[in-house]
Every structure is written in C-alpha cells, then in structure tokens.
Short mmCIF file of N, CA and C in Angstrom, two decimals:
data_model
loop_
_atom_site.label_atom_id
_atom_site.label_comp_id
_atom_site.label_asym_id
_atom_site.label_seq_id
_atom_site.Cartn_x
_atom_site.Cartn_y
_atom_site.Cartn_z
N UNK A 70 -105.29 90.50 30.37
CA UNK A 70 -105.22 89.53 29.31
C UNK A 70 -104.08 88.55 29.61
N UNK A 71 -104.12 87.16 29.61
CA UNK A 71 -103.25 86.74 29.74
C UNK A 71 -102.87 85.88 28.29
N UNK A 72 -101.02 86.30 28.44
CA UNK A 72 -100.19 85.91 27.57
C UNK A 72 -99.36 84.50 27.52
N UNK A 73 -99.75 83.53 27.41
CA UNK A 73 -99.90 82.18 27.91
C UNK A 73 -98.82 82.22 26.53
N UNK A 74 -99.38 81.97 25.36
CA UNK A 74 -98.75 81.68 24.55
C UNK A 74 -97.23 82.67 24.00
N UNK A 75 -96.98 83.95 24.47
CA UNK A 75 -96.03 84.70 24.41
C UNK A 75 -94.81 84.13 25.44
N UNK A 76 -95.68 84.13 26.62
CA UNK A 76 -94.44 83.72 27.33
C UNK A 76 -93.87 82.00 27.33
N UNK A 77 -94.90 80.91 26.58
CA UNK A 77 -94.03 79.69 25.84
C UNK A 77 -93.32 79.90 24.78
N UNK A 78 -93.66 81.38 23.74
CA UNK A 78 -92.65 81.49 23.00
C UNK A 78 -91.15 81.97 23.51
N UNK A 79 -91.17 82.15 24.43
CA UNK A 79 -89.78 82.96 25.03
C UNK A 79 -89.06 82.24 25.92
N UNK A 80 -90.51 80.70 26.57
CA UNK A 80 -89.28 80.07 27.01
C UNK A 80 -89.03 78.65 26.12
N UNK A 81 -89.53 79.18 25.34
CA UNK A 81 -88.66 78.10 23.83
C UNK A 81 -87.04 78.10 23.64
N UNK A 82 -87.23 79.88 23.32
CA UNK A 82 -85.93 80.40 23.06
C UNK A 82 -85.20 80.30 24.59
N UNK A 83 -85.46 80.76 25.61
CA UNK A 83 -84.51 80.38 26.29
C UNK A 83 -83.89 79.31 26.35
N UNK A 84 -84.66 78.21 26.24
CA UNK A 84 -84.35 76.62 26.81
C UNK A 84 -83.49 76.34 25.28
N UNK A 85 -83.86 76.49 24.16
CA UNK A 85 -83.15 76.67 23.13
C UNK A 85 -81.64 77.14 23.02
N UNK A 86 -81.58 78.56 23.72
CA UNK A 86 -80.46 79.35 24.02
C UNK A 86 -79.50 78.34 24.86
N UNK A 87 -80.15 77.94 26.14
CA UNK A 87 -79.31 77.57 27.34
C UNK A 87 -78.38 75.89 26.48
N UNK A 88 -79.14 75.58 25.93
CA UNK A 88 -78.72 73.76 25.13
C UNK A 88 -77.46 74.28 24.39
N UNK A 89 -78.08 75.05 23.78
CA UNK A 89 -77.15 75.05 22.41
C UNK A 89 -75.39 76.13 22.79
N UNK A 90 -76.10 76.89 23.86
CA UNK A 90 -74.77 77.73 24.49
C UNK A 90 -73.86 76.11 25.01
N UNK A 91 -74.76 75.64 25.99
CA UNK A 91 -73.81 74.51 27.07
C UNK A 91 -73.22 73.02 25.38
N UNK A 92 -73.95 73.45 24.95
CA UNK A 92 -73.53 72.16 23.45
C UNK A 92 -72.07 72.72 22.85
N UNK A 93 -72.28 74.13 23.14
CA UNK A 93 -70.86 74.80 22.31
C UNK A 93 -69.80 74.69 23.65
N UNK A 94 -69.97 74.87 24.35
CA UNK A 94 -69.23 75.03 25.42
C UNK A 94 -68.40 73.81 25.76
N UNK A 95 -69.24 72.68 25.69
CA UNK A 95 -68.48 71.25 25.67
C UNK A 95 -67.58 71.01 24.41
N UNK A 96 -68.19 71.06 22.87
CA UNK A 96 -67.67 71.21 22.09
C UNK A 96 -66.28 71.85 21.64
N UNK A 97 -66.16 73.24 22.21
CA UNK A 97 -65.20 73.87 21.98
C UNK A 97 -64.20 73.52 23.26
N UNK A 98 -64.53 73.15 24.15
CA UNK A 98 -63.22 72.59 25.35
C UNK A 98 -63.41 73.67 26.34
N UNK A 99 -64.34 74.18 26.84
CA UNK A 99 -64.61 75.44 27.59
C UNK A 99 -64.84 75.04 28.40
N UNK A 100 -65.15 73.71 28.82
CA UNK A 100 -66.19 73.26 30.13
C UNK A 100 -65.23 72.48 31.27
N UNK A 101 -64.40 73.29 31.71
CA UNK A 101 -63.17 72.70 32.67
C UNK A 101 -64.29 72.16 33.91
N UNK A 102 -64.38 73.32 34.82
CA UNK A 102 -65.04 73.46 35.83
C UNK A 102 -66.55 73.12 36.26
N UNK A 103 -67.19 73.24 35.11
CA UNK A 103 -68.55 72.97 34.85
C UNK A 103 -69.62 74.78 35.66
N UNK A 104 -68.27 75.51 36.21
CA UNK A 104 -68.64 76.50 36.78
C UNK A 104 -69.83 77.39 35.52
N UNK A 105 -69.28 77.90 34.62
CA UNK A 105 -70.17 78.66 33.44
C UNK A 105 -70.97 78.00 32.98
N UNK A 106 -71.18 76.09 32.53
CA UNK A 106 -71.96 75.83 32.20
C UNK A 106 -73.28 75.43 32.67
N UNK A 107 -72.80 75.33 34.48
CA UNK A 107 -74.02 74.86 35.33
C UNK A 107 -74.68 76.34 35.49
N UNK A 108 -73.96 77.64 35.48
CA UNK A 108 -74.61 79.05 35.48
C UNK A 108 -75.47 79.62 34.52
N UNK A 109 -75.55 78.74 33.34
CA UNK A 109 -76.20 79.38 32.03
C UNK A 109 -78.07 79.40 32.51
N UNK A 110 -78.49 80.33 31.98
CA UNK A 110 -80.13 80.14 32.13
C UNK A 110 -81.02 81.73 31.97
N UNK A 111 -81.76 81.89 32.22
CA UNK A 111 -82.73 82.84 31.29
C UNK A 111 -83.67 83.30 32.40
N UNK A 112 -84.44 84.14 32.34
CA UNK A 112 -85.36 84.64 33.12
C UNK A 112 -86.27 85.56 31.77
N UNK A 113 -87.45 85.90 32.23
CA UNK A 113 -88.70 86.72 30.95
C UNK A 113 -89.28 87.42 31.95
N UNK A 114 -89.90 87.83 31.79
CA UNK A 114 -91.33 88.21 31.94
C UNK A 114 -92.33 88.82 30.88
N UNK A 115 -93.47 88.70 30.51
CA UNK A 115 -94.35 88.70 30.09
C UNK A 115 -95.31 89.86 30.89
N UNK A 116 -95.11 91.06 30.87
CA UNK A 116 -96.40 92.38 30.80
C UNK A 116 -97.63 92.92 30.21
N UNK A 117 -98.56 93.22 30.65
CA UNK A 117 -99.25 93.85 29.84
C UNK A 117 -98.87 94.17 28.34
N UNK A 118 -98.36 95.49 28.41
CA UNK A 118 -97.64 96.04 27.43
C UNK A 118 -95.68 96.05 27.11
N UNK A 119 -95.35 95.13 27.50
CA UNK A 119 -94.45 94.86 26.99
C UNK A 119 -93.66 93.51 27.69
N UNK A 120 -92.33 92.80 27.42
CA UNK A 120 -91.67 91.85 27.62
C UNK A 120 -90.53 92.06 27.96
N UNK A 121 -89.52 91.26 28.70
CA UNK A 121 -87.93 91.44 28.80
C UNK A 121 -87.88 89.73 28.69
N UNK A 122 -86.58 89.59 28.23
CA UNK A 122 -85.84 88.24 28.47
C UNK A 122 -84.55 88.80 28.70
N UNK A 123 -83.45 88.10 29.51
CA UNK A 123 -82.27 87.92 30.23
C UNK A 123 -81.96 86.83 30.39
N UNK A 124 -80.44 86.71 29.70
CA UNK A 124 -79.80 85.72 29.44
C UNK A 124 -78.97 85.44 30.73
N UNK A 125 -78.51 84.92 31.40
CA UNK A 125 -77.61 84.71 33.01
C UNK A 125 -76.57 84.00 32.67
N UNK A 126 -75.76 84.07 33.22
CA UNK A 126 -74.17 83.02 33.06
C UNK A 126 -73.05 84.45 34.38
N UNK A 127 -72.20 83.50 34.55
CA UNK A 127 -70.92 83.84 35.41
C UNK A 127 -70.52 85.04 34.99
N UNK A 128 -69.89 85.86 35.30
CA UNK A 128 -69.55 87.12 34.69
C UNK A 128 -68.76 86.89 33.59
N UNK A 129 -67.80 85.78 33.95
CA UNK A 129 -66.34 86.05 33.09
C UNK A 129 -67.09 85.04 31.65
N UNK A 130 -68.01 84.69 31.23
CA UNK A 130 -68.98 83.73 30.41
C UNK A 130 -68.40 85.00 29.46
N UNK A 131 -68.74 86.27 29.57
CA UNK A 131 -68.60 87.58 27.77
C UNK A 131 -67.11 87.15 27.60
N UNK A 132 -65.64 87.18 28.45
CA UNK A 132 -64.91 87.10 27.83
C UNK A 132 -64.82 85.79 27.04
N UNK A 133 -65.29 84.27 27.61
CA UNK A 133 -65.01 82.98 27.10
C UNK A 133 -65.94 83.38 25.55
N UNK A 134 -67.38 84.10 25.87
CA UNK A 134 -67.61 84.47 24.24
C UNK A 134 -67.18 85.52 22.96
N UNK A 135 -66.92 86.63 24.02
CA UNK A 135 -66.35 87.57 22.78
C UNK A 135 -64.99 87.31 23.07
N UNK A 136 -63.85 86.64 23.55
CA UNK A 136 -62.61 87.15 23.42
C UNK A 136 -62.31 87.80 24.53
N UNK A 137 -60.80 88.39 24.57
CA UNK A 137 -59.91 89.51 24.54
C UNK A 137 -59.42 90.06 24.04
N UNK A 138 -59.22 91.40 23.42
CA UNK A 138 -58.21 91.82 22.72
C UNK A 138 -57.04 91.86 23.51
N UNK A 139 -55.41 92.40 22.93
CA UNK A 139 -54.69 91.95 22.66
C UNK A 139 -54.25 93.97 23.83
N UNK A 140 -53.73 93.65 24.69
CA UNK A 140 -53.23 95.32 25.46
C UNK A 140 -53.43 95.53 27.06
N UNK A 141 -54.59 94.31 27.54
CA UNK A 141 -54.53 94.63 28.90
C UNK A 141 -54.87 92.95 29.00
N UNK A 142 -54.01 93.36 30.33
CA UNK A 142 -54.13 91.83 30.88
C UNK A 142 -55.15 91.01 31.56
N UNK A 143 -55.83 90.02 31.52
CA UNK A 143 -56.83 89.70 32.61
C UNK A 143 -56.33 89.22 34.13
N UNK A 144 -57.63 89.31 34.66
CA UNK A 144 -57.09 89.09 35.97
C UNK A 144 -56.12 87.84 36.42
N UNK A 145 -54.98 87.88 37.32
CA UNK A 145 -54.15 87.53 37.45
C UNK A 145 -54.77 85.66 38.47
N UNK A 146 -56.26 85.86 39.26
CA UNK A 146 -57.06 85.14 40.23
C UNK A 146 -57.46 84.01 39.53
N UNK A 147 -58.31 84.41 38.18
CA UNK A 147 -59.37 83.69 37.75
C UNK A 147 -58.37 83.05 36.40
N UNK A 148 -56.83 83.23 35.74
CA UNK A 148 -55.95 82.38 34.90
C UNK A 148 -55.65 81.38 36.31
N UNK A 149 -55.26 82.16 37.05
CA UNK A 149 -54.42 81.00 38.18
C UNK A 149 -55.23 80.12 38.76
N UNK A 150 -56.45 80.27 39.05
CA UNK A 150 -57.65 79.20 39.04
C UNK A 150 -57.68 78.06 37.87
N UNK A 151 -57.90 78.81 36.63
CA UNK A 151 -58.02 77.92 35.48
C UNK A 151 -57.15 77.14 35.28
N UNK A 152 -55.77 77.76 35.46
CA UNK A 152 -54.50 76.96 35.54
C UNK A 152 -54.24 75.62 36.30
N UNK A 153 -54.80 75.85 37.52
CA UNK A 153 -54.77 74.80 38.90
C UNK A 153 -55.81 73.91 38.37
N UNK A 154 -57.12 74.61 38.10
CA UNK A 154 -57.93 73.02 37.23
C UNK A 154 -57.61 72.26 36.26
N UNK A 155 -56.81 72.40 35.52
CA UNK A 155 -56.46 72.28 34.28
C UNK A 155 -54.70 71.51 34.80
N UNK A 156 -54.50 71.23 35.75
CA UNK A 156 -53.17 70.77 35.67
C UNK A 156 -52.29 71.32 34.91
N UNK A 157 -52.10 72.82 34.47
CA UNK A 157 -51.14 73.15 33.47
C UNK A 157 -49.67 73.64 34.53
N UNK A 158 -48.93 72.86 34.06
CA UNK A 158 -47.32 73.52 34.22
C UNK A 158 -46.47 73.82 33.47
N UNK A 159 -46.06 74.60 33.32
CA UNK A 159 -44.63 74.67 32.00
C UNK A 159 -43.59 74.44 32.76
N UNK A 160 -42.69 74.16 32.06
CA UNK A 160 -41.63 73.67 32.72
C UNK A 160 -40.08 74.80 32.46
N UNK A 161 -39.19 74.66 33.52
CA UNK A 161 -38.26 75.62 33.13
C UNK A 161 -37.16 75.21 32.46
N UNK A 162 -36.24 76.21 31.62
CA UNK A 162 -35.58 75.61 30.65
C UNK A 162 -34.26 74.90 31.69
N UNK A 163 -34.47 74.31 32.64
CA UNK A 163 -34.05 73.72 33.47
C UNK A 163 -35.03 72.08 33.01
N UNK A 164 -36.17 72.36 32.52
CA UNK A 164 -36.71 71.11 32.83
C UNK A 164 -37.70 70.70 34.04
N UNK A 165 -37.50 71.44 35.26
CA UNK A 165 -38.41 71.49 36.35
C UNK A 165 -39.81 72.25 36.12
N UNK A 166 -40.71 71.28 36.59
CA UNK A 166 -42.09 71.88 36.67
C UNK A 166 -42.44 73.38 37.50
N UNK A 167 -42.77 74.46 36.84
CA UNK A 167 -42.80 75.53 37.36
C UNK A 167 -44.27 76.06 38.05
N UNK A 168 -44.27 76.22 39.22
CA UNK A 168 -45.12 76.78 39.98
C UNK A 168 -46.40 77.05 39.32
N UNK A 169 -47.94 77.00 39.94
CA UNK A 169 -48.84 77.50 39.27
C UNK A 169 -49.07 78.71 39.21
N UNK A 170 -48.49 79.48 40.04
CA UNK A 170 -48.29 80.67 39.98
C UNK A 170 -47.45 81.44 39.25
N UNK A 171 -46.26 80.56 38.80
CA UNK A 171 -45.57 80.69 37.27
C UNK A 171 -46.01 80.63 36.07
N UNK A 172 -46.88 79.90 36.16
CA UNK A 172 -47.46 79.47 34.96
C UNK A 172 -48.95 80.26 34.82
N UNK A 173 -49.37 80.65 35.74
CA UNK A 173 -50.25 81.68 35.36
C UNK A 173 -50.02 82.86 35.28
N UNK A 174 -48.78 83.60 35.48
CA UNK A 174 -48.39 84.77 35.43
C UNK A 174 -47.57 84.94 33.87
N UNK A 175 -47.18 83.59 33.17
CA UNK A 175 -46.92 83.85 31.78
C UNK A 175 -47.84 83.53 31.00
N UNK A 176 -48.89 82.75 31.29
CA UNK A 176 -50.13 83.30 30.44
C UNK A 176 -51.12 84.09 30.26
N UNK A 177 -51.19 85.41 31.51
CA UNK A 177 -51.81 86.33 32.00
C UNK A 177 -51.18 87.24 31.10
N UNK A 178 -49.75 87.31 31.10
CA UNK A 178 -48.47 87.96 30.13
C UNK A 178 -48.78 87.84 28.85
N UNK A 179 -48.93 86.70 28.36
CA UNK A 179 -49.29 86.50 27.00
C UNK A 179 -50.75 87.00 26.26
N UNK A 180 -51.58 86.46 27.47
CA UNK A 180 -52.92 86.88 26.98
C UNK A 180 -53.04 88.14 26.78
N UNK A 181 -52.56 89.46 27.96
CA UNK A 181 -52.23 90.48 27.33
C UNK A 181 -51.68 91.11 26.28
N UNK A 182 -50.78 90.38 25.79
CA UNK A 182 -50.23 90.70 24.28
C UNK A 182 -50.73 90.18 23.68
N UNK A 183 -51.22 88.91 23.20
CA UNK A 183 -51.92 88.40 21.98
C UNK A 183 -53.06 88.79 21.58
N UNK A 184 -53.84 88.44 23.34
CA UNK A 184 -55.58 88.67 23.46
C UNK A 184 -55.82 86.93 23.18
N UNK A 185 -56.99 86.95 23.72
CA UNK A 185 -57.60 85.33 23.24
C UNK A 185 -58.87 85.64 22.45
N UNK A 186 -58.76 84.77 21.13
CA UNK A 186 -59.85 84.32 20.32
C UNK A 186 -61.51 84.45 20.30
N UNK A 187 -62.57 84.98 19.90
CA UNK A 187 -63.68 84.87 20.58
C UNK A 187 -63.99 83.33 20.30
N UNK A 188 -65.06 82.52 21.19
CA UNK A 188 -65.78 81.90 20.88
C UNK A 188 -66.95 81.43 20.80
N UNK A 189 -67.52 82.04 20.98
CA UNK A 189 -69.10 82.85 20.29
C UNK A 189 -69.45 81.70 20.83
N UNK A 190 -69.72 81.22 22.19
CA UNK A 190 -70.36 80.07 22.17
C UNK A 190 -71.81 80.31 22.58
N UNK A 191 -72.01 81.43 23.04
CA UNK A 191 -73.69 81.96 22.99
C UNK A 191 -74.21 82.76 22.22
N UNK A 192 -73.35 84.13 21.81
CA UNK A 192 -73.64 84.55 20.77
C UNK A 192 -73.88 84.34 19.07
N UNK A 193 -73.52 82.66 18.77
CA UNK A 193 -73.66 82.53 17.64
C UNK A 193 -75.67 81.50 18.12
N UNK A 194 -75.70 80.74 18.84
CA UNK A 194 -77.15 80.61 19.09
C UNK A 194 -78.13 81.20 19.48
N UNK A 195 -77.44 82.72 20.04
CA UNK A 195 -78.27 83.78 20.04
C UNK A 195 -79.32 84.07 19.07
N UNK A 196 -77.78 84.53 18.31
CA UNK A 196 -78.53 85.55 16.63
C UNK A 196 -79.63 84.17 16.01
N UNK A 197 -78.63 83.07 15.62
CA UNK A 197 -79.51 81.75 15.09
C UNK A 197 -80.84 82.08 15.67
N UNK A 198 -80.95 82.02 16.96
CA UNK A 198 -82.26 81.90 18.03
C UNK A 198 -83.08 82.95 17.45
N UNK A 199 -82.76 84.19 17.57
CA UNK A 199 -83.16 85.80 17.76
C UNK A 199 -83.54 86.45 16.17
N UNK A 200 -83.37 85.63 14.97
CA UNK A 200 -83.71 85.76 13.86
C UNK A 200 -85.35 84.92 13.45
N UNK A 201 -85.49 83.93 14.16
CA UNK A 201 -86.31 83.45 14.35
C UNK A 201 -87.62 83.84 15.27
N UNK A 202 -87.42 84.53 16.36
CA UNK A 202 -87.91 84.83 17.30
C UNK A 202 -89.06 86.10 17.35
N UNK A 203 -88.51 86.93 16.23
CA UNK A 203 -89.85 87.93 15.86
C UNK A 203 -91.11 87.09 15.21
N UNK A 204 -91.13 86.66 14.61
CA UNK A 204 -92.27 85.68 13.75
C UNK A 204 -93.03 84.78 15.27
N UNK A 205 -92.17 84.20 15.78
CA UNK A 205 -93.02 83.44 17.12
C UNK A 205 -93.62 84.25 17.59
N UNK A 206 -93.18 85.35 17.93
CA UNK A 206 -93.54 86.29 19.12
C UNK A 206 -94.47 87.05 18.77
N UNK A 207 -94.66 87.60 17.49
CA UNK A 207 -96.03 87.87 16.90
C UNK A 207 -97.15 86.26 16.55
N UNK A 208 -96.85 85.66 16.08
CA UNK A 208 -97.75 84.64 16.21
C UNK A 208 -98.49 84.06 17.52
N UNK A 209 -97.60 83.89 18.67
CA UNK A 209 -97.78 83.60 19.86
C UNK A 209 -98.72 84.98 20.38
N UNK A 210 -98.04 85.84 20.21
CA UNK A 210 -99.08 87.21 20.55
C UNK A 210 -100.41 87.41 19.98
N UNK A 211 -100.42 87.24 18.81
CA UNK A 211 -101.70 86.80 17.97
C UNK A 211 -102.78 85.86 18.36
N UNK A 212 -101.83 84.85 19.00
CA UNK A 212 -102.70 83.71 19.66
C UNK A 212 -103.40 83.87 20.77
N UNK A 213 -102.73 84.84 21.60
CA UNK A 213 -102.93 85.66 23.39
C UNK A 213 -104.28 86.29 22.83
N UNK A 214 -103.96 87.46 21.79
CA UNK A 214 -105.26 88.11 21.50
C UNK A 214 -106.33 87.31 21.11
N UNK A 215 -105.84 86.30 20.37
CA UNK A 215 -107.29 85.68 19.60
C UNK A 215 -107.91 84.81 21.37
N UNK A 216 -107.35 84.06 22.19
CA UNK A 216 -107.90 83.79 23.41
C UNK A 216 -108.58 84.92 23.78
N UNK A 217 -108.02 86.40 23.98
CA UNK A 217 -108.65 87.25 25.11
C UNK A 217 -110.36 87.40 24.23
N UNK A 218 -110.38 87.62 23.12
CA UNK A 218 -111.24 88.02 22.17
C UNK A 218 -112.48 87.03 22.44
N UNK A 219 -112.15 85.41 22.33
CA UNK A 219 -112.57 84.55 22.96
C UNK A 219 -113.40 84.83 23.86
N UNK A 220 -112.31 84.50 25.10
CA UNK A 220 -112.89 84.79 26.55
C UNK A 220 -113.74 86.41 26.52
N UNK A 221 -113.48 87.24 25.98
CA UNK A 221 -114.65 88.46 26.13
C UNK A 221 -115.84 87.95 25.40
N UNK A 222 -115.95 87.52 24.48
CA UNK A 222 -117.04 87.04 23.75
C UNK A 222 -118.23 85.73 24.56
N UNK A 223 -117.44 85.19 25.59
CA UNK A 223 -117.74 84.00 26.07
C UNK A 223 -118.18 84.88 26.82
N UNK A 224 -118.17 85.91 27.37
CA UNK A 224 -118.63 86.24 29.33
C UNK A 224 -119.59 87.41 28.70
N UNK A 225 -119.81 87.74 27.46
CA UNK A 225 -120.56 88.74 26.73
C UNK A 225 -121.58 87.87 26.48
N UNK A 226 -121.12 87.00 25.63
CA UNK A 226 -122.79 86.32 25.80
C UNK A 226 -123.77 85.19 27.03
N UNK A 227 -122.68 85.34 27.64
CA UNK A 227 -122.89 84.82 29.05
C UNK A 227 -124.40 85.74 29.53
N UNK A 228 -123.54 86.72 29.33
CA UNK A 228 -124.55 88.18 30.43
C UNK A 228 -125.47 88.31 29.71
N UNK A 229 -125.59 87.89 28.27
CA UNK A 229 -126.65 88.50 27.53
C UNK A 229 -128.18 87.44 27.97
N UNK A 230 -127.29 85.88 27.90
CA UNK A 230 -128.42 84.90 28.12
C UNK A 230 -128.68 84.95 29.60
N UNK A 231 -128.33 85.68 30.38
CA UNK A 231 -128.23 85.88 31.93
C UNK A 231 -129.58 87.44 32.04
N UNK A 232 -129.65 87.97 31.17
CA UNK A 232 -130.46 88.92 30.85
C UNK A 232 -129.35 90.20 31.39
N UNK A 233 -128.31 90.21 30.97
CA UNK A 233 -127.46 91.73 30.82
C UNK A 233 -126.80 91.97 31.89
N UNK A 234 -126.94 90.87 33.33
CA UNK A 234 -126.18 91.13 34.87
C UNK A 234 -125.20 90.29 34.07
#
C-alpha cells in the first residue's frame, strides 16, 4: 500500500520544524557560525506498519536548546571556538586585551557555576508542531487507506469485466 499522503504529512512537519527552529535561532542571537543552523533537517520513513521521523542538527544544538545546568563545565574546545568567532576579549584589570584562551577559560569557569539558560529554540516548535501532528497523521493515513481501497476496487473490477483473469 502506498502511503503517499502520510509521508507529506511528516514532511510538513519537518520542513515546519527545520523554519521555525532556524527562525528562533536567528532571533535569539544563536546563529554566530551558521554551523547549527545550516545542520538542522529531518529524515522519516514511512513503513508498512509503522513510521520514524528524526530530527538532525550538530551535537552541541541539545545544549544551545535545553541549557546547562550549573556544576560541570563544558568543553574547554567548542567556548574557545565560540569565543574566537565572536571577537570576545575581556580585558585585564590592567586594561589589556586578554588572550582567547583567557577569555574562554573564564567563561568555561563561569558556565560551570551558573549553567546557561535553555533556549528552546527547537523544542518549543517541536511540541507547537507535535500537538498538531496526531490529527494529520491519522487523516493523511485515512487518505492512504481510502486510495489503497480505491486501487483494489479498480483492479477487482478490472478482472471481473476481463472475465475473472
């Protein structure tokens, strides 16, 4: 049977998902590199008896959405990266611009003690998305069956006016 209309419902929601993640992402000031937002995107498949969808992005994409809490530090590679894109220096109470490697080792410091903020920038168009998404997905499925029902009916009376071959 093919599920024509199940799997346009799923890549609704993906293409849905991927906009509205990269819309928050600009919005909220996340989009230094363009690294996480050119990574965002989706994959499905459509089975017989059942479906998957998978959401894709960069690894470090869960912390930019859920946060950090506030007790272990993140990696020391991927602040000092962000740091170097971002032109950030602090300066010492001298006044001199301090190393990027200074400056990512006291916000690696900090982030460990504070933790950083979530910002749900996929998970809030998720749920939005994913509240919606049972109703399509039975309707769209509904629609698959009412085609297959169709097409059996069409090749049934095919054979009949064919005399039963």
């Amino acid at each position: 049977m093919k599920q024509d209309n199940t799997a346009k419902a799923l890549e609704k929601f993906g293409k849905y998902l991927v906009k509205e993640s990269r819309k928050n992402l600009t919005r909220k000031n996340k989009n230094v590199t363009n690294k996480l937002y050119d990574s965002l995107d989706y994959d499905y498949k459509v089975m017989p008896n059942s479906m998957s969808f998978d959401f894709l992005m960069e690894e470090y994409g869960e912390w930019v959405d859920k946060g950090r809490k506030a007790g272990k530090n993140p990696p020391f590679s991927a602040i000092r990266e962000w740091v170097e894109n971002r032109k950030i220096q602090f300066r010492s109470n001298k006044g001199r611009f301090e190393t990027y490697d200074q400056t990512a080792w006291k916000i690696v410091k900090s982030i460990g003690k504070k933790g950083i903020p979530a910002s749900d920038f996929y998970s809030r168009p998720f749920k939005l998305g994913y509240t919606k998404l049972p109703n399509e997905i039975a309707e769209a499925y509904a629609l698959d069956i009412e085609d297959f029902f169709d097409y059996t009916i069409d090749k049934l009376n095919e054979q009949y006016k064919n005399g039963g071959n």
